[in-house]
CSV table of C-alpha atoms in Angstrom, one decimal:
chain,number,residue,atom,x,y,z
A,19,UNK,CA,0.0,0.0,0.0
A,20,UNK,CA,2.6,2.4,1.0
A,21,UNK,CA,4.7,1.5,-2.1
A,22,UNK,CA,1.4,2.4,-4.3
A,23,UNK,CA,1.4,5.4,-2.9
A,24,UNK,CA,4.4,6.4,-3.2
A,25,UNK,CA,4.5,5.2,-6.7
A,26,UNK,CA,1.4,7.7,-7.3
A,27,UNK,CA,3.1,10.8,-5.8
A,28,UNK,CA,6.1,10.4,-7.6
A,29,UNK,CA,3.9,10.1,-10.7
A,30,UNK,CA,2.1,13.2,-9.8
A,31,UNK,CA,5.2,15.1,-9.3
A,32,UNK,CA,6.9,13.5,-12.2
A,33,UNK,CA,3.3,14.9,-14.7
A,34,UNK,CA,3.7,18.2,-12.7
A,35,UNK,CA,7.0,19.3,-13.8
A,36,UNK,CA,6.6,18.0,-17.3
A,37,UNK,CA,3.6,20.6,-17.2
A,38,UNK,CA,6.3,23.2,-16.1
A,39,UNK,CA,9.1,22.5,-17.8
A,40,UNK,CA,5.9,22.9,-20.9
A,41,UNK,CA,5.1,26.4,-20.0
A,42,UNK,CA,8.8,27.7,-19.2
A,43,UNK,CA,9.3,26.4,-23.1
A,44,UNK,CA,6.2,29.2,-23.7
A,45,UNK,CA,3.9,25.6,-24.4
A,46,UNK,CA,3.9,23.0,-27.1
A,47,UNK,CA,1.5,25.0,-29.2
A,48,UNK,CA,3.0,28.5,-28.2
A,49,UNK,CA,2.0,32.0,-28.8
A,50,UNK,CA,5.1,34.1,-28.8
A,51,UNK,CA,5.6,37.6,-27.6
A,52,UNK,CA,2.7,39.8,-26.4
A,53,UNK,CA,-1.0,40.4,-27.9
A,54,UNK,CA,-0.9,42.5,-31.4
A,55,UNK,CA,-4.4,43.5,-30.8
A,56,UNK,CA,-7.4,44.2,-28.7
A,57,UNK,CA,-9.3,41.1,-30.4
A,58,UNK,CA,-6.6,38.6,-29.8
A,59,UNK,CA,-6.1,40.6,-26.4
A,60,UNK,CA,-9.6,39.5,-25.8
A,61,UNK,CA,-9.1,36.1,-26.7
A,62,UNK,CA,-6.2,35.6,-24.5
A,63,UNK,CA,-7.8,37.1,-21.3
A,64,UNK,CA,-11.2,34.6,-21.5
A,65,UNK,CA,-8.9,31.7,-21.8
A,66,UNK,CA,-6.6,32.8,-18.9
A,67,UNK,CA,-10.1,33.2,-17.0
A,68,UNK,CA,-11.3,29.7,-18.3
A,69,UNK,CA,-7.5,28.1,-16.7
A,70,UNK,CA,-8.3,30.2,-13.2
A,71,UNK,CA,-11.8,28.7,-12.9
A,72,UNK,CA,-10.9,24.9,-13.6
A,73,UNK,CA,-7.9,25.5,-10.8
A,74,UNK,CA,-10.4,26.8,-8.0
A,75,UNK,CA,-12.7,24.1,-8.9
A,76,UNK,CA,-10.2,21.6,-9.2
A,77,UNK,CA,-8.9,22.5,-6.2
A,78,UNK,CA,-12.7,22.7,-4.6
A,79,UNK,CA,-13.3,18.7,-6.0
A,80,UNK,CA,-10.0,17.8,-4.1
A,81,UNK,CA,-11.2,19.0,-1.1
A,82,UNK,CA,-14.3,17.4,-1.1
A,83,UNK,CA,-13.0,14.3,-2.1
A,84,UNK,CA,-11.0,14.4,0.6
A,85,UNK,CA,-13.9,15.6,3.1
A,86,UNK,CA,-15.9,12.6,2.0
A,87,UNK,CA,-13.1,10.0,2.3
A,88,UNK,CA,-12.4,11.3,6.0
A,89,UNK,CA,-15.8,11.0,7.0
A,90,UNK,CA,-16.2,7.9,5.4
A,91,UNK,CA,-12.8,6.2,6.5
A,92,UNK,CA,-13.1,8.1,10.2
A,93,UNK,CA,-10.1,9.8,8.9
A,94,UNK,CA,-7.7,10.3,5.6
A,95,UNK,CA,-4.3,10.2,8.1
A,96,UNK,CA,-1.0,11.4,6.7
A,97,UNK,CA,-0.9,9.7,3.6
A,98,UNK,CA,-4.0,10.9,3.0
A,99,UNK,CA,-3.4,14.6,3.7
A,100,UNK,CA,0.1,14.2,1.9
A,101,UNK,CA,-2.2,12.6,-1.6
A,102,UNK,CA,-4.4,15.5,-1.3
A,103,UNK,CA,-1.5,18.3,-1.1
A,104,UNK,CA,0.1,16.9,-4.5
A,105,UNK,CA,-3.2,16.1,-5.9
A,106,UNK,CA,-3.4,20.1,-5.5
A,107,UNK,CA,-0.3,21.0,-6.5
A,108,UNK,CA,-1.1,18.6,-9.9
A,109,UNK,CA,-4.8,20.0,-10.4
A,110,UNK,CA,-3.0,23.6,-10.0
A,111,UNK,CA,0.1,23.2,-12.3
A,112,UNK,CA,-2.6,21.3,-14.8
A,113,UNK,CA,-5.3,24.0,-15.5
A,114,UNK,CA,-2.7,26.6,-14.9
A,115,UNK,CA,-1.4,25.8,-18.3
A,116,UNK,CA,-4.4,24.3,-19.9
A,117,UNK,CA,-6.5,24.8,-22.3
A,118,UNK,CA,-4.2,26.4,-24.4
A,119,UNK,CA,-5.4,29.0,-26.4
A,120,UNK,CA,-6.1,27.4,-29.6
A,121,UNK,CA,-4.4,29.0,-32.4
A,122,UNK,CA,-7.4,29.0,-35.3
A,123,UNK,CA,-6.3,27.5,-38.6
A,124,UNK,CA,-6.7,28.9,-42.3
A,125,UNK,CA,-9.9,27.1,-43.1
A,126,UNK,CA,-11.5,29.3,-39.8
A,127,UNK,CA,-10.6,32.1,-41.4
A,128,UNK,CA,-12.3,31.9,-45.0
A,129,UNK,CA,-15.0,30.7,-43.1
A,130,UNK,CA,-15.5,33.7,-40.4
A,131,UNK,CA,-18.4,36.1,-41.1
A,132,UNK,CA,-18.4,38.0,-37.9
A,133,UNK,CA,-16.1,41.2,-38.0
A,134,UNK,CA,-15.1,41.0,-34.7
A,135,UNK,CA,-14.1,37.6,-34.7
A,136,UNK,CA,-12.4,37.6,-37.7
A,137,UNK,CA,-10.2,40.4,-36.9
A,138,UNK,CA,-9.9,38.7,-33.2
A,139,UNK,CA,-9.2,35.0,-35.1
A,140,UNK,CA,-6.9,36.8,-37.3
A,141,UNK,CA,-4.9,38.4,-34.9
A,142,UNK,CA,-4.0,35.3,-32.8
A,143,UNK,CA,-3.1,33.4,-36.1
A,144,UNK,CA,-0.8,36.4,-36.9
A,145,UNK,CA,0.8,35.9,-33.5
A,146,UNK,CA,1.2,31.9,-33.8
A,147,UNK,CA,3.1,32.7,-36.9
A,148,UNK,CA,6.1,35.3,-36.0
A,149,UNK,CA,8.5,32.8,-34.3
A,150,UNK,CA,8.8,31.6,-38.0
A,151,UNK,CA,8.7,35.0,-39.7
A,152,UNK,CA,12.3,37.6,-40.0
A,153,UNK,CA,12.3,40.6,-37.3
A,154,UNK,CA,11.4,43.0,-40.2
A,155,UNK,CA,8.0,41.4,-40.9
A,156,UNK,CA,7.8,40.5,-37.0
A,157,UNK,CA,7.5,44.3,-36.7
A,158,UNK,CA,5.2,44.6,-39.5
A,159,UNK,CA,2.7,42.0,-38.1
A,160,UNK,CA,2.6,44.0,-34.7
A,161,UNK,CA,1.4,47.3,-36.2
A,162,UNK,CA,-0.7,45.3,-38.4
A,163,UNK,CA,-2.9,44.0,-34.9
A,164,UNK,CA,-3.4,48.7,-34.6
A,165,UNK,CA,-4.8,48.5,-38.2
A,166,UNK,CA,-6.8,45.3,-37.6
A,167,UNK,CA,-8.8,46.9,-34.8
A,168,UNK,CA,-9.8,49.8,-36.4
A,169,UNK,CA,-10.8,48.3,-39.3
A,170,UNK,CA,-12.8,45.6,-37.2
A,171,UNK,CA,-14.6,48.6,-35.5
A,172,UNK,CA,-15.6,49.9,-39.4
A,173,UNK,CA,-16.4,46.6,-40.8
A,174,UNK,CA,-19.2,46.4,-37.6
A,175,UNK,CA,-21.4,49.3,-39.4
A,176,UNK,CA,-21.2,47.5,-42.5
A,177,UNK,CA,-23.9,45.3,-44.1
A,178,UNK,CA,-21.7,41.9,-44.4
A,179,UNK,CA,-23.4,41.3,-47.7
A,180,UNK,CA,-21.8,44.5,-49.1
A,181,UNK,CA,-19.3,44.1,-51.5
A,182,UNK,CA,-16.9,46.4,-49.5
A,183,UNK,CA,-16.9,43.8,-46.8
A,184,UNK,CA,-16.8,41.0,-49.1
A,185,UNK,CA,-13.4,42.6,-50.7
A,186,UNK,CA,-12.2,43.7,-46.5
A,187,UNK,CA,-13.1,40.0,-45.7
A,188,UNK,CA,-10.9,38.3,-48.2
A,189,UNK,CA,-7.9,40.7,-48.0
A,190,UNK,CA,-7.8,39.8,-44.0
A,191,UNK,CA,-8.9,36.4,-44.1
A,192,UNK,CA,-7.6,35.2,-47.5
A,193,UNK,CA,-4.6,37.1,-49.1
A,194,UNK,CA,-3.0,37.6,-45.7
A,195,UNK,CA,-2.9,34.4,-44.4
A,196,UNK,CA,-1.7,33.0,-47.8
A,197,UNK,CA,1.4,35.3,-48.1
A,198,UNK,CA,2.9,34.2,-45.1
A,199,UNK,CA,1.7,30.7,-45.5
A,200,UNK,CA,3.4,30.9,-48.3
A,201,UNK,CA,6.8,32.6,-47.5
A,202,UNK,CA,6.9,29.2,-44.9
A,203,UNK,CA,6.2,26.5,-47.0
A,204,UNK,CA,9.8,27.9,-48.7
A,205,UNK,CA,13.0,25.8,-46.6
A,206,UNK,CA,14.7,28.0,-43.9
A,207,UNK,CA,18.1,28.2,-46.0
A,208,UNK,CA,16.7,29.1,-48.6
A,209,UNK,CA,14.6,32.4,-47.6
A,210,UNK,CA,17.4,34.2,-47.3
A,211,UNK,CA,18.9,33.6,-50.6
A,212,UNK,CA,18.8,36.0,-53.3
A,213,UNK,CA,17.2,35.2,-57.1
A,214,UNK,CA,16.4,37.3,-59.5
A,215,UNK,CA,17.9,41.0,-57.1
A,216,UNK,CA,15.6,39.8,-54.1
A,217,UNK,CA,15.0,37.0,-51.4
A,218,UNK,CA,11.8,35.4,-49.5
A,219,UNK,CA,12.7,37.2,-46.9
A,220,UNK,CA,11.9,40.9,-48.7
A,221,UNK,CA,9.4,39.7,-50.6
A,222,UNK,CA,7.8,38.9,-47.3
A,223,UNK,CA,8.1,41.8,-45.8
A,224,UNK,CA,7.3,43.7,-49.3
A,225,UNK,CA,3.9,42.1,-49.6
A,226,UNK,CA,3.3,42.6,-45.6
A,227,UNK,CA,3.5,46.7,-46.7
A,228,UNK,CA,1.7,46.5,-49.3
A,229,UNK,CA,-1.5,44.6,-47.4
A,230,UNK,CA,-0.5,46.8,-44.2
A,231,UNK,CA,-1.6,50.4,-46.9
A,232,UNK,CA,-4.4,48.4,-48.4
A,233,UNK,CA,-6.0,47.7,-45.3
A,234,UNK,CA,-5.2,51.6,-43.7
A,235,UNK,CA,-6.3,52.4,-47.1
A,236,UNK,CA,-10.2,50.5,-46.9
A,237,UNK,CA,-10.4,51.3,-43.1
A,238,UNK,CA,-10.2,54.7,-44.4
A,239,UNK,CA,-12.7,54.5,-47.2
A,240,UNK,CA,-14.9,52.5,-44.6
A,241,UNK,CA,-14.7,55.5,-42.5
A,242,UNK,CA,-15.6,58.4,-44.8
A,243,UNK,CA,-19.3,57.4,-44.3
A,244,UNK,CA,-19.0,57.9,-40.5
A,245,UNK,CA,-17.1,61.6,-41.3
A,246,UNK,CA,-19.8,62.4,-44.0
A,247,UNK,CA,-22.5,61.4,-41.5
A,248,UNK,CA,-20.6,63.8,-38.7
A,249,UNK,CA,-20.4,66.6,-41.2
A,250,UNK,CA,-24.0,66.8,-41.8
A,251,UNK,CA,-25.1,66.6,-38.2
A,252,UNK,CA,-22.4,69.2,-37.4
A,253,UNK,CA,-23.7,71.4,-40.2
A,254,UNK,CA,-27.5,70.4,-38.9
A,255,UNK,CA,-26.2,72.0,-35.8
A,256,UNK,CA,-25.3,75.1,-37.4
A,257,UNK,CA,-28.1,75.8,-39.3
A,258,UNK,CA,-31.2,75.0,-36.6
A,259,UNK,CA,-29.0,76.7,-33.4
A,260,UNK,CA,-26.3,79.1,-34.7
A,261,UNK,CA,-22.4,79.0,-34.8
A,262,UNK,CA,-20.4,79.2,-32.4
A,263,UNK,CA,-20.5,82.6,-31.8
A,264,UNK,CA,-24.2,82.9,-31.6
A,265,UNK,CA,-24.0,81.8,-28.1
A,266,UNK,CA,-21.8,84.6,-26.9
A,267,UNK,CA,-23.4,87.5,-25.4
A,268,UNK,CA,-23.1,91.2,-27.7
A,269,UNK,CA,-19.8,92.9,-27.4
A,270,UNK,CA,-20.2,95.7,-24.9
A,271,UNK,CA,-20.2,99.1,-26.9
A,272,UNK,CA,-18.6,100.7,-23.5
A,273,UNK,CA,-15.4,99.5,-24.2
């Protein structure tokens, strides 16, 4: 019995630091660095949430476990208490880690309708994909999570069957994902290599500019209906209560 026991506790430790030694490595399905984005930032926090709640109640179902046992057995003793204290230790180094959160794959992409998941979804795929990517497109794919959110919060005012968001909706979900996926289906010694007066690796990050000004450039077009829409209330304004300086009291002839 005692052998068992041991036998279990050393298990438990042993599936305890492997879960460690895991998440020190930044996780077998790792995303690297911080959040580009607010979606992705979102994304992140609800699974981190998720992870707290499973340790609490994992921790909760220990207890009672062992609360039931003790009442049952007139008592757990040292063994007991000692199985209960890794059990927590396992439970907390377990859901501290998992679920990861899950990186979404092409296909979820294309297949995204929602604007504010597809920029979210977009976002975290970006992030799964800069360990593999050169430092100059690294930097590119961070300012792209800045233009992702605001054109996220354009695309929400936009009927999804308009072919502006059609167009926004393969650009993000489509052309993007393809160029990198296709800059790392190319052999790591090879990216750098030079044909024809350029290399992957500035072809990558020439193609990462150019999506980086189309996108500014239809968050901007997006946009200029929510301007023209200000402009008219603003000149509404004008017209039914005065300008600015209608409000002001008469100059005082005194002085």
């Amino acid at each position: 019995m005692a052998e068992d026991l041991t036998r279990q506790s050393d298990r438990i430790l042993s599936e305890s630091r492997a879960v460690l030694r895991d998440n020190q490595n930044g996780g077998r399905h790792r995303i690297s660095g911080p959040a580009i984005g607010q979606g992705s930032k979102a994304l992140r926090s609800k699974n981190l949430k998720t992870r707290i709640k499973l340790v609490f109640g994992g921790i909760l179902a220990v207890l009672v476990a062992s609360g039931v046992l003790g009442l049952a057995l007139n008592g757990i003793g040292f063994t007991g208490v000692m199985i209960a204290f890794l059990a927590i230790i396992a439970v907390t180094f377990i859901f501290a880690n998992y679920p990861k959160v899950k990186i979404p794959q092409r296909a979820d992409l294309t297949r995204t309708q929602d604007a504010k998941q597809l920029v979210a979804r977009t976002e975290l795929w970006l992030e799964g994909q800069r360990p593999a990517l050169p430092p100059p497109a690294v930097r590119l794919v961070d300012d792209l999570g800045v233009q992702l959110d605001a054109l996220g919060k354009q695309l929400e005012h936009v009927d999804p069957a308009h072919p502006a968001a059609a167009e926004t909706r393969k650009l993000v979900g489509e052309y993007l994902p393809e160029t990198i996926d296709s800059y790392r289906r190319i052999p790591d010694k090879l990216r750098r290599e030079e044909r024809a007066g350029s290399s992957p690796d500035a072809q990558l990050v020439d193609s990462l500019g150019k999506i980086s000004k189309e996108i500014d450039h239809v968050t901007r077009q997006l946009a200029e209906g929510s301007l023209d829409d200000l402009a008219i209330k603003n000149r509404y304004l004008d017209y039914k209560y005065g300008g600015e300086d209608a409000s002001l009291p008469p100059p005082d002839k005194d002085n």
